[in-house]
Short mmCIF file of C-alpha atoms in Angstrom, two decimals:
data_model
loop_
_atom_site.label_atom_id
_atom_site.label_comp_id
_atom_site.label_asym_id
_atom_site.label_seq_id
_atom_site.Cartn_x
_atom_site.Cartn_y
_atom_site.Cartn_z
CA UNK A 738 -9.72 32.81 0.72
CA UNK A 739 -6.88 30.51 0.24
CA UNK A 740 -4.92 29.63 -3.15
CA UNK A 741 -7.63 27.50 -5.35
CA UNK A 742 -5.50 24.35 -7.90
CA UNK A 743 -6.78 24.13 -10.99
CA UNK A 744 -8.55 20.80 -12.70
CA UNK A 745 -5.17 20.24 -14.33
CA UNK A 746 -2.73 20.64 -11.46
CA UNK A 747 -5.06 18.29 -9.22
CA UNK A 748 -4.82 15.68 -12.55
CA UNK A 749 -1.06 15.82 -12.19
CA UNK A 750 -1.36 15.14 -8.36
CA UNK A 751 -3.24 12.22 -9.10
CA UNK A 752 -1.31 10.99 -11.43
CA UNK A 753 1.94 11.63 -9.10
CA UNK A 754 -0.29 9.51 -6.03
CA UNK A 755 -1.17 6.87 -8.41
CA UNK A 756 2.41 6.16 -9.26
CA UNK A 757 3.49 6.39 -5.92
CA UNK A 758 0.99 3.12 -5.01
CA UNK A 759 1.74 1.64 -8.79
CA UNK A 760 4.89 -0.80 -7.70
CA UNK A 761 5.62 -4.57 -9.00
CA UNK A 762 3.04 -6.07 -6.75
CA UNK A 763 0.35 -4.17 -8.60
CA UNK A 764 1.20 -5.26 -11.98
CA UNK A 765 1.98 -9.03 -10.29
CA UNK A 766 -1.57 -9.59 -8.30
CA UNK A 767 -3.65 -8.70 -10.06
CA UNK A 768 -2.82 -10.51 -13.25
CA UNK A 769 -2.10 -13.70 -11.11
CA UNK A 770 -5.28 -13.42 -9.76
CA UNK A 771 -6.89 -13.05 -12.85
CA UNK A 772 -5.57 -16.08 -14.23
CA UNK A 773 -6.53 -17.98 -10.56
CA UNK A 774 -9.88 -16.99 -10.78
CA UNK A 775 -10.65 -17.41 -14.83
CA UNK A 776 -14.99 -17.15 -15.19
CA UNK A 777 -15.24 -15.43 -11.51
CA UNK A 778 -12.88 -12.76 -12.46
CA UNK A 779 -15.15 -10.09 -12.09
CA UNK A 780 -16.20 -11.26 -8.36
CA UNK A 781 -12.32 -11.53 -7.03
CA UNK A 782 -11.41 -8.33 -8.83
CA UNK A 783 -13.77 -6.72 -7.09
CA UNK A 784 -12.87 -7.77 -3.97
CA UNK A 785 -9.52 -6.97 -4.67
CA UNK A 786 -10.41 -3.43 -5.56
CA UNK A 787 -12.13 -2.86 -2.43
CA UNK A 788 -8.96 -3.83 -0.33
CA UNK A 789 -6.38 -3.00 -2.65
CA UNK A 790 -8.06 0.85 -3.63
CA UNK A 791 -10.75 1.27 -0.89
CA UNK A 792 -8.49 0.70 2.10
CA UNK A 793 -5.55 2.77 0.49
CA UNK A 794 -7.94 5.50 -0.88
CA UNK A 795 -9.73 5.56 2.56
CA UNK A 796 -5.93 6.06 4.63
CA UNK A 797 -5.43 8.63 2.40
CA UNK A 798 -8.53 10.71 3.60
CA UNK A 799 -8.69 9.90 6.84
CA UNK A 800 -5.04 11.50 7.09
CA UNK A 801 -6.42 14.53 5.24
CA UNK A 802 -9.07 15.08 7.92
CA UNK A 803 -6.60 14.47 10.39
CA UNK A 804 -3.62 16.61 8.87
CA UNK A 805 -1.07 14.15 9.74
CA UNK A 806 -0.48 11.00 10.18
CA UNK A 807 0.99 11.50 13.91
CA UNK A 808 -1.81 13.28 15.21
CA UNK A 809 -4.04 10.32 13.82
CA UNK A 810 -1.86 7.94 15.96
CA UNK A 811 -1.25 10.34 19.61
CA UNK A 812 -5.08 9.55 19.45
CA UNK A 813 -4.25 5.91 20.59
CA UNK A 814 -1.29 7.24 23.00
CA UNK A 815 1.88 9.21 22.45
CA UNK A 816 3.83 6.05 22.39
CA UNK A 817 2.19 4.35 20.22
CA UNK A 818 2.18 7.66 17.56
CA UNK A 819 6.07 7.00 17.85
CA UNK A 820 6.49 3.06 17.71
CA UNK A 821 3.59 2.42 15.66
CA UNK A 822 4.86 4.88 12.18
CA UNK A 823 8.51 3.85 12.93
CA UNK A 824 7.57 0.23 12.24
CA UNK A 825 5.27 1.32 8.96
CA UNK A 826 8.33 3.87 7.29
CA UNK A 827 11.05 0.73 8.44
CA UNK A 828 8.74 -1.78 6.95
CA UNK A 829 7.45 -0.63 3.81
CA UNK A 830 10.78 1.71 3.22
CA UNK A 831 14.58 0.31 3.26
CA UNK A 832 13.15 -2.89 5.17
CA UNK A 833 11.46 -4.42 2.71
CA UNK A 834 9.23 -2.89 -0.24
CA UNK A 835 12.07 -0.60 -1.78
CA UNK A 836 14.61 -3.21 -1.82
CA UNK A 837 11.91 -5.36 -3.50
CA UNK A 838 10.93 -3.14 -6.20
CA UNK A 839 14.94 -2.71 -6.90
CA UNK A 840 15.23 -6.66 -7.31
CA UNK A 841 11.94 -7.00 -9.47
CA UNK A 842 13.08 -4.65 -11.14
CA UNK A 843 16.13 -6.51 -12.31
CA UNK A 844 14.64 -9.77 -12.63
CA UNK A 845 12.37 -8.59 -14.77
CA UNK A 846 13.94 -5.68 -16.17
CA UNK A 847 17.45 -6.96 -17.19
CA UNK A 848 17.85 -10.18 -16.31
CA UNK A 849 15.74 -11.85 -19.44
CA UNK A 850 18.25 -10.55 -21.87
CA UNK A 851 21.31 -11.84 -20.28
CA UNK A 852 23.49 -13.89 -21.56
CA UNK A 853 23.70 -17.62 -19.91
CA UNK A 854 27.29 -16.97 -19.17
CA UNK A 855 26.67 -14.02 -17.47
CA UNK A 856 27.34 -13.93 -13.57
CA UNK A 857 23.93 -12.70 -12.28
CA UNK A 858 25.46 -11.78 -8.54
CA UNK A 859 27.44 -9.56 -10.47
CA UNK A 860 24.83 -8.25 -12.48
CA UNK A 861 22.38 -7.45 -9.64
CA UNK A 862 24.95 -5.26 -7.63
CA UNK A 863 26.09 -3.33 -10.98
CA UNK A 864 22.06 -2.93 -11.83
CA UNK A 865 20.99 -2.26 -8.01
CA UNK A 866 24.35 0.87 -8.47
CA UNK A 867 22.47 2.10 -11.24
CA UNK A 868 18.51 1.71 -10.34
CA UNK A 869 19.39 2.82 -6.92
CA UNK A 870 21.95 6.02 -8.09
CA UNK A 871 18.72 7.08 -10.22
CA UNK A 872 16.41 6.88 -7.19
CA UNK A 873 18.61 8.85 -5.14
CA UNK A 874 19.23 11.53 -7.73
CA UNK A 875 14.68 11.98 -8.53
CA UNK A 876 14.16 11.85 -4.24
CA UNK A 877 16.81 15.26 -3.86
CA UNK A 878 14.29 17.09 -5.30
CA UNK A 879 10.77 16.06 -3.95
CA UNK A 880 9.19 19.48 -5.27
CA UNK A 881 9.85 18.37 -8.96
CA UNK A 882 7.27 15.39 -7.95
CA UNK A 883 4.35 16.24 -10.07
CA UNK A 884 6.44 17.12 -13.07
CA UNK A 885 8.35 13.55 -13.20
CA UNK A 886 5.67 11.89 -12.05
CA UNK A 887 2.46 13.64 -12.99
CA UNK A 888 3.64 14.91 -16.58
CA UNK A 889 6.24 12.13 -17.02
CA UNK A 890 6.13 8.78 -15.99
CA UNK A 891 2.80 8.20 -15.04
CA UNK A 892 1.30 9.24 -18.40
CA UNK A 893 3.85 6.78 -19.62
CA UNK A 894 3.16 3.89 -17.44
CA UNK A 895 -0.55 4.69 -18.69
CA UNK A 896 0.16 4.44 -22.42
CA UNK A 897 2.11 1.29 -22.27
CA UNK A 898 -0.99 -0.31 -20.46
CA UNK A 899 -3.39 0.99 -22.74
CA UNK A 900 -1.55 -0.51 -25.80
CA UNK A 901 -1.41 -3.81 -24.10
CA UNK A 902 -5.12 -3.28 -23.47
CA UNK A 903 -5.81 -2.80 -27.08
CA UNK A 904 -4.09 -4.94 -28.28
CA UNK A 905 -5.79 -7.94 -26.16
CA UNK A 906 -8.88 -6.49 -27.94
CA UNK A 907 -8.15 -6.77 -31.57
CA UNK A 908 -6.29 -10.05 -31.37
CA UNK A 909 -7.48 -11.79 -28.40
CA UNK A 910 -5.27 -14.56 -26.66
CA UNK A 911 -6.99 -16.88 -25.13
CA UNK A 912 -10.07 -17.97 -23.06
CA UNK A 913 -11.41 -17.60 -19.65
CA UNK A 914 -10.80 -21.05 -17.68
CA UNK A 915 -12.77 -22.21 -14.88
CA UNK A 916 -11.19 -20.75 -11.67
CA UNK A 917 -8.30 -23.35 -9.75
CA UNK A 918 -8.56 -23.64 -6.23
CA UNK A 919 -8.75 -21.93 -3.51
CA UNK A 920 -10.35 -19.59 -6.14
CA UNK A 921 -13.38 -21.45 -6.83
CA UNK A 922 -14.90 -20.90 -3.36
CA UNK A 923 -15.68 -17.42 -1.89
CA UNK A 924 -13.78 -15.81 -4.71
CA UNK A 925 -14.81 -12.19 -3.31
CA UNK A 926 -13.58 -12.77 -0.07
CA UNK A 927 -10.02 -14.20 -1.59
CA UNK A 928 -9.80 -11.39 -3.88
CA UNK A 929 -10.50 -8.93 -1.25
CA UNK A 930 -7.38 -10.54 1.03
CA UNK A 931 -4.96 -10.81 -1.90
CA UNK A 932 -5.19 -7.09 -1.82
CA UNK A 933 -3.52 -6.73 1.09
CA UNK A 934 -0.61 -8.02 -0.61
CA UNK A 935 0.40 -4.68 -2.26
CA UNK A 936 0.45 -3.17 1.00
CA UNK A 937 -0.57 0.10 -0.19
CA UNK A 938 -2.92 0.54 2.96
CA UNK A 939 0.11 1.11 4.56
CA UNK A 940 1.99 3.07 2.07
CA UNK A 941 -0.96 5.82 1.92
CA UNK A 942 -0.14 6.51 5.53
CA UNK A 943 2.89 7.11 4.64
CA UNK A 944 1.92 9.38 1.59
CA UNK A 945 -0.10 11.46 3.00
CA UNK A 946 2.87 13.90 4.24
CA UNK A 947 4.25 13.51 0.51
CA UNK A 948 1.09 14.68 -0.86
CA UNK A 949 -0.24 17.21 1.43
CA UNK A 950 3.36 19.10 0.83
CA UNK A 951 3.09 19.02 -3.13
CA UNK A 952 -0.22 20.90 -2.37
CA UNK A 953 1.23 23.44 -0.12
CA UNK A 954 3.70 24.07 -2.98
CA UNK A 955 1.40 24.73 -5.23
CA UNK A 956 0.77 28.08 -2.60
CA UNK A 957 -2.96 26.08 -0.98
CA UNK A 958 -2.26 27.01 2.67
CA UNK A 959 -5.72 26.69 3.94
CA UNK A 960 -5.97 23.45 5.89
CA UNK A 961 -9.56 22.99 4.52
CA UNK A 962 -8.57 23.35 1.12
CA UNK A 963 -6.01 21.20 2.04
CA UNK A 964 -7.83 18.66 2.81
CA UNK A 965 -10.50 18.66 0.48
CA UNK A 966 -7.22 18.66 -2.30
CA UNK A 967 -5.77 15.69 -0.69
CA UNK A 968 -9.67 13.54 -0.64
CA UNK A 969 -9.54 14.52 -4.42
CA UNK A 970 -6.36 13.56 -5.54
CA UNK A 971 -7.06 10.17 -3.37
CA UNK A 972 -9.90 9.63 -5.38
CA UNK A 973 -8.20 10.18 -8.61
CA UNK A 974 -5.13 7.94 -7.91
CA UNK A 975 -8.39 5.01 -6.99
CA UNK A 976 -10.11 5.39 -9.86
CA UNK A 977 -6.65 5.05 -11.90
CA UNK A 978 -6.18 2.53 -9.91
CA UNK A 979 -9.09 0.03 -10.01
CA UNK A 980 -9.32 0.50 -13.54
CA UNK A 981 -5.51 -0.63 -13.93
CA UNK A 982 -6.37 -3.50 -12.10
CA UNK A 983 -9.34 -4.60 -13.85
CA UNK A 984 -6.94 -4.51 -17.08
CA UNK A 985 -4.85 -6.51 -15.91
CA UNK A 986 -6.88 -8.91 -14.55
CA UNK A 987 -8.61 -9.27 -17.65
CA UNK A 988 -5.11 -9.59 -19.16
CA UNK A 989 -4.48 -12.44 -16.53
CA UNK A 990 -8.21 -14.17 -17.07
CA UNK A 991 -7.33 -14.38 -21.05
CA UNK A 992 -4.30 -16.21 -20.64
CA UNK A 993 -5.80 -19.18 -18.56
CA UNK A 994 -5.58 -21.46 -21.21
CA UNK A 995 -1.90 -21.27 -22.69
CA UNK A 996 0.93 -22.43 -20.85
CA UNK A 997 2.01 -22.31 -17.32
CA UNK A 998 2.30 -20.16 -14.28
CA UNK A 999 2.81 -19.73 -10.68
CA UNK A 1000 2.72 -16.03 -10.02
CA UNK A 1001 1.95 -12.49 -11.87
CA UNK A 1002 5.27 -12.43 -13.23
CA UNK A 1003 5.22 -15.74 -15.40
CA UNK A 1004 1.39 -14.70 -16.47
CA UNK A 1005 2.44 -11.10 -18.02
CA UNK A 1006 5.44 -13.13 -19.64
CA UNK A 1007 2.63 -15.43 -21.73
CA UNK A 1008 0.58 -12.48 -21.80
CA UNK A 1009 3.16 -9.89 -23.72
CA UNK A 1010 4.90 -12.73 -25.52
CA UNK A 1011 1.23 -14.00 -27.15
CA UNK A 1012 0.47 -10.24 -27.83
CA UNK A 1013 4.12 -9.15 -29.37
CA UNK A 1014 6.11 -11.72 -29.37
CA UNK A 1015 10.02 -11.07 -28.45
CA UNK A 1016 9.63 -7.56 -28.50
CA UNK A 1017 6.81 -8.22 -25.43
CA UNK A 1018 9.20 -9.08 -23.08
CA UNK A 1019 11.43 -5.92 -23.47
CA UNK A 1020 7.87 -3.60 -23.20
CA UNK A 1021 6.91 -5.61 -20.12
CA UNK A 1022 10.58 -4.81 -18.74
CA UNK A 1023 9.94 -1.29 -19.09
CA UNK A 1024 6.96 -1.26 -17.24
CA UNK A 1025 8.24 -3.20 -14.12
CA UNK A 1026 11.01 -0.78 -14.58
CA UNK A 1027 9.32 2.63 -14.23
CA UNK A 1028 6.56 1.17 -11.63
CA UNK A 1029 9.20 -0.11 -9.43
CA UNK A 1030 11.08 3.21 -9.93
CA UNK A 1031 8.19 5.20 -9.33
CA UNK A 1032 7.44 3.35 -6.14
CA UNK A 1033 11.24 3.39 -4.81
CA UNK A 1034 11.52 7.11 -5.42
CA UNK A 1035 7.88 7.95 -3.74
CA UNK A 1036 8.95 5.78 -0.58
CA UNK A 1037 12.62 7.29 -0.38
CA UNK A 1038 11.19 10.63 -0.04
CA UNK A 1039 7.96 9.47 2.44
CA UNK A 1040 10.94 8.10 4.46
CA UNK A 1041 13.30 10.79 4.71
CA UNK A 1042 10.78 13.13 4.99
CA UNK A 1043 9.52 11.52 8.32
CA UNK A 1044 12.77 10.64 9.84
CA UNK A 1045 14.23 13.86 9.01
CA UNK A 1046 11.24 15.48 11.02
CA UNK A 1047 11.65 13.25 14.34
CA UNK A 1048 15.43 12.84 14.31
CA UNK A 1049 16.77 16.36 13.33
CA UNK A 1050 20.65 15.79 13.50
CA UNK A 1051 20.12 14.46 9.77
CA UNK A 1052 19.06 16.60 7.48
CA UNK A 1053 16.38 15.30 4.79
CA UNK A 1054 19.32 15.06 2.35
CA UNK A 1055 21.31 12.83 4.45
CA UNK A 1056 18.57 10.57 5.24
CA UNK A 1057 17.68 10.20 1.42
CA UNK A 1058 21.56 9.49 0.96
CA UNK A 1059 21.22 7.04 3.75
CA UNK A 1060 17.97 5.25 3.23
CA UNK A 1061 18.89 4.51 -0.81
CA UNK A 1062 22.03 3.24 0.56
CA UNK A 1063 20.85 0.49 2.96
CA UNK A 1064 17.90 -0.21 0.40
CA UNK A 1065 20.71 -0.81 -2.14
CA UNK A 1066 22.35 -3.19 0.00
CA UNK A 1067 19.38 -4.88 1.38
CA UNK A 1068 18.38 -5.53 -1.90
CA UNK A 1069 21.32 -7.42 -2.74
CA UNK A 1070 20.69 -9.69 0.00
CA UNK A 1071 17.95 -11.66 -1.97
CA UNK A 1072 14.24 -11.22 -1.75
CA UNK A 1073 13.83 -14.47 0.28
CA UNK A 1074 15.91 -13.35 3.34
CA UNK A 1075 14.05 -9.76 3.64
CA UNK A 1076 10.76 -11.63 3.17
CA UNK A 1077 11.56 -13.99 6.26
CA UNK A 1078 11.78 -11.58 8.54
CA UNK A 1079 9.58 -8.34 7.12
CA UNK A 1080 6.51 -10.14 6.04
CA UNK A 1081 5.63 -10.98 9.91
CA UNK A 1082 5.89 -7.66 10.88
CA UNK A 1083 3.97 -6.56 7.70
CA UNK A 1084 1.17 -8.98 8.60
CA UNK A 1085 1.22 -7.92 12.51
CA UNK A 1086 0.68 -4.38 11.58
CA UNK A 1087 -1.74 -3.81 8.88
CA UNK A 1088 -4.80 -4.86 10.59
CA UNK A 1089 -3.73 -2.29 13.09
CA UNK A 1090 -3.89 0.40 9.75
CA UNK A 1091 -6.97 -0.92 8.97
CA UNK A 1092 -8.86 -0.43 12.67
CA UNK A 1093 -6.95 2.92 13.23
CA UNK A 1094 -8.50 4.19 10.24
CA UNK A 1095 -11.95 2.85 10.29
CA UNK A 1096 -12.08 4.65 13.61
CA UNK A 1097 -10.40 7.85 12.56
CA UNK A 1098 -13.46 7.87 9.60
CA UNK A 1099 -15.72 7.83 12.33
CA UNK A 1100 -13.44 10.52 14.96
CA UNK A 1101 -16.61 12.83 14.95
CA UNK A 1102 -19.18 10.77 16.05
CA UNK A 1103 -17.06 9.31 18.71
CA UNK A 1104 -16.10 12.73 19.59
CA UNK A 1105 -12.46 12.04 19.47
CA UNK A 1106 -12.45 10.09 22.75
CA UNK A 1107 -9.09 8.12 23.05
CA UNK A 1108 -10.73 5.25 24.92
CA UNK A 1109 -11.99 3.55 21.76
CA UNK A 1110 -8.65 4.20 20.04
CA UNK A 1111 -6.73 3.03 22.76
CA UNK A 1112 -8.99 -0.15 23.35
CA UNK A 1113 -9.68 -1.04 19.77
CA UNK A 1114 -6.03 -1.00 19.13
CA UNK A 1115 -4.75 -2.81 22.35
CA UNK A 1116 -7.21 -6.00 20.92
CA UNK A 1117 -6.28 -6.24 17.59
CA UNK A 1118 -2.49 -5.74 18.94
CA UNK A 1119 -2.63 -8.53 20.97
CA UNK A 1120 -4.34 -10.67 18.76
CA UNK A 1121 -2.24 -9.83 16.05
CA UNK A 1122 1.24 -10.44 18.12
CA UNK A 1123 -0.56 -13.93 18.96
CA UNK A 1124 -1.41 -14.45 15.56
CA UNK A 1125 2.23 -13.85 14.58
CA UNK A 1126 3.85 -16.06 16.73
CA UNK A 1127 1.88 -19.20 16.06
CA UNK A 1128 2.20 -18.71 12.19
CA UNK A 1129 6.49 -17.64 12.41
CA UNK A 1130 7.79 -19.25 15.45
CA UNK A 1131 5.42 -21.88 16.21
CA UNK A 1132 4.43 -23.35 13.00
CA UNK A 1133 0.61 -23.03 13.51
CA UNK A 1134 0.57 -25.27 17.12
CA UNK A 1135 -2.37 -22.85 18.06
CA UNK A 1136 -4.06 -23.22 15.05
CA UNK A 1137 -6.58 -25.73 16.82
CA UNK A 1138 -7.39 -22.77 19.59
CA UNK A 1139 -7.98 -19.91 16.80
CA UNK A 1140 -9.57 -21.27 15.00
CA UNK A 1141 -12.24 -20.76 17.15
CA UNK A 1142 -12.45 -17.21 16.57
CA UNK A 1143 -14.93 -15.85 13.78
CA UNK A 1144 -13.13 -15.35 10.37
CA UNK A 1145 -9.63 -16.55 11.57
CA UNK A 1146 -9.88 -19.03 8.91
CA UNK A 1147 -10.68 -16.34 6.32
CA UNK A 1148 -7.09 -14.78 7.69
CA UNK A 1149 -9.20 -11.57 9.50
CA UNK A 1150 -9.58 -13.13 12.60
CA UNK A 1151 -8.81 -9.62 14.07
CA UNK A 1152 -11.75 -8.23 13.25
CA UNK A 1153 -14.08 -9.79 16.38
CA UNK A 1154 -10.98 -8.46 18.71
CA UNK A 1155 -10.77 -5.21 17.39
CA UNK A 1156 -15.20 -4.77 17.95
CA UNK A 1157 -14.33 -6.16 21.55
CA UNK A 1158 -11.67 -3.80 22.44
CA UNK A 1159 -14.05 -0.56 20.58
CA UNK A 1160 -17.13 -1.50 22.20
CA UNK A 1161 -14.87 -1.65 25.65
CA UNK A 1162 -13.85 1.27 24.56
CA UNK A 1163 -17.29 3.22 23.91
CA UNK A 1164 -18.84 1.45 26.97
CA UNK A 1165 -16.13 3.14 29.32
CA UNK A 1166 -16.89 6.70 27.44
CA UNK A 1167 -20.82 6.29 28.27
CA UNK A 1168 -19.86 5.01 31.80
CA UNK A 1169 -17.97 8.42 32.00
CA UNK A 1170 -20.33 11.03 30.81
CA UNK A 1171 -23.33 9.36 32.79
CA UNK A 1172 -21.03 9.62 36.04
CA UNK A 1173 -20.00 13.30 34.97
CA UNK A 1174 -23.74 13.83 34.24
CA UNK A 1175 -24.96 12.06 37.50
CA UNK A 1176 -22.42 14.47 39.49
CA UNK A 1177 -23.66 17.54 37.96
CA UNK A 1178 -25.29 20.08 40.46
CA UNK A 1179 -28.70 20.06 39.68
CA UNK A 1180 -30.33 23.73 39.50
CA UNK A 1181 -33.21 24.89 40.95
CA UNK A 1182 -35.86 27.85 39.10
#
């Protein structure tokens, strides 16, 4: 029998998970959509929770069963399990969502209380030296996880929300407002794609390794128990989750009658400064600070871990060093230019995530066979490279042709490819075993 965690140390892993996912984007969305959707909050929350913690929460165990996120992908083909991560670790690490969280960070962190005369180029580089110094220093030592995380900041980032939360209670702030457009019309269905905005489907591929490490330093070698440890602490980090969320779109949904706003930011600005006044805006800037520090750290050591494991000449030290470095510059690039070319990519791959792991759930009953892997993916590849083109190089001149295609206006026009390309892929596996059966000597008694 096999090292057994206690309720406690399993709590901590959660916690550490849940802070991992818990960057700006989930304190931004959530609230913005909120506000968006006013009376149908309930509707697009839920949607959002099913993308947003469902997807995430669903990567997270199919890598469990799998052990790895590699031998998920060498399902599809051996190139792909190189080419396919590589893009997920660039895209989510030092290409786009850790120098993000280090300029949220400061424009919501620091840059509120400077003074007007203040050179904010300046500022950013001296802030990104310090944010990203502090990230580097917390990723050296990726054992210490669970005590920074678990015992530390996540029970922090918890507290703060929970006096917010309170505090919307006893003095309330506002009123729900009838939802604005394009939130008025299949709210669910909007709510469920505006969770794909935190891109944490992605991210818990990339956590898994994080996470099934912590365990095996808390001495669980068994790959069962493993597992099993991993499923839970998935679960725990959703549940944290979707509750968060429903806060804070709550938060979002009381605020739809005082001033103005075009984004999550501006609507936790109204939100804190209605609740506490001056002193609001300073709470709120902690909170974007740990989340996004939280985040940064969790990604720096997904990152290094992974490289340092497929390109050996660097040591995990030196890619740590090396991926907070280029973050740290990136960042100071503005968020604009990483979003022009990242957010492409971003939307090429993730329905990719999502049809690799809806047929990784479902690896047993297929028996493993690569032909639905390799099919299913090669569709929703293709139509996702054609989708990408029209929308960043062609300005939607296909638009008229797609649109065609079931759900394409819903933006998950993938889905009837990816069904094509697995049913291809299950009718060549019958094809296969009736030949193999039909071949079979027969035997007489």
């Amino acid at each position: 029998m096999g090292k057994h965690l206690k309720k406690k140390q399993l709590l901590f892993i959660s916690f550490m998970l849940f802070s991992m996912f818990f960057g700006a984007g989930n304190l931004i969305f959530p609230a913005f959509l909120g506000r968006a959707s006013g009376t149908e909050l309930w509707y697009s929350i839920g949607g959002f929770i099913l993308s947003a913690v469902g997807l995430p929460i669903l990567g997270v165990w199919t890598v469990a069963k799998f052990g790895s996120f590699n031998t998920l992908a060498n399902r599809v083909h051996p190139m792909f399990a190189l080419v396919f991560p590589f893009l997920i670790y660039i895209s989510i690490g030092p290409g786009l969502a850790i120098p993000r969280a280090g300029t949220v960070a400061f424009e919501m962190g620091l840059k509120p209380f400077l003074p007007s005369q203040v050179n904010e180029t300046f500022s950013l580089v001296a802030y990104s030296i310090v944010f990203f110094s502090l990230v580097l220093w917390l990723s050296l030592s990726p054992s210490k996880l669970v005590d920074r995380f678990g015992k530390l900041l996540t029970p922090t980032l918890l507290a703060l929300i929970a006096i917010i939360f309170v505090k919307s209670l006893i003095t309330p702030i506002g009123i729900f407002s009838r939802p604005m457009q394009p939130y008025n019309e299949a709210t669910f269905f909007k709510g469920f794609l505006d969770g794909y905005l935190t891109m944490d489907l992605l991210a818990s591929l990339v956590f898994g390794i994080v996470v099934a490490r912590t365990i095996r330093s808390q001495g669980v070698e068994d790959s069962q128990l493993l597992s099993k440890y991993m499923m839970i602490a998935g679960l725990g980090a959703g549940i944290l989750l979707a509750t968060i969320y429903s806060i804070l779109g709550y938060l979002g949904a009381s605020s739809g009658n005082i001033g103005e706003a075009d984004n999550g930011a501006a609507v936790l600005t109204i939100v804190m400064s209605e609740l506490f006044g001056s002193i609001g805006i300073g709470i709120l800037g902690i909170l974007f600070t740990i989340a996004c520090l939280c985040v940064s750290i969790g990604l720096v050591i997904s990152c290094s871990q992974y490289f340092s494991s497929i390109i050996k000449m660097m040591s995990y030290k030196q890619w740590a060093i090396t991926i907070t470095l280029v973050s740290g510059l990136i960042a100071n690039l503005g968020l604009n230019k990483i979003l022009t070319i990242s957010v492409p990519i971003l939307g090429m791959i993730y329905p990719l995530a999502v049809v690799l792991i809806f047929i990784g759930l479902f690896d047993h009953q297929i028996k493993g066979n690569k032909a639905v892997y390799f099919f299913g993916i090669l569709f929703t590849a293709v139509f996702s490279v054609i989708e990408t083109i029209n929308k960043s190089l062609l300005s939607g001149q296909w638009d008229s042709i797609l649109k065609t295609i079931p759900f394409y206006s819903l933006g998950v026009g993938w889905i009837l490819p990816a069904l094509i390309g697995i049913m291809i892929g299950l009718s060549i596996t019958f094809a296969g075993r009736k030949r193999r059966l039909s071949n079979k000597p027969q035997t007489t008694g």
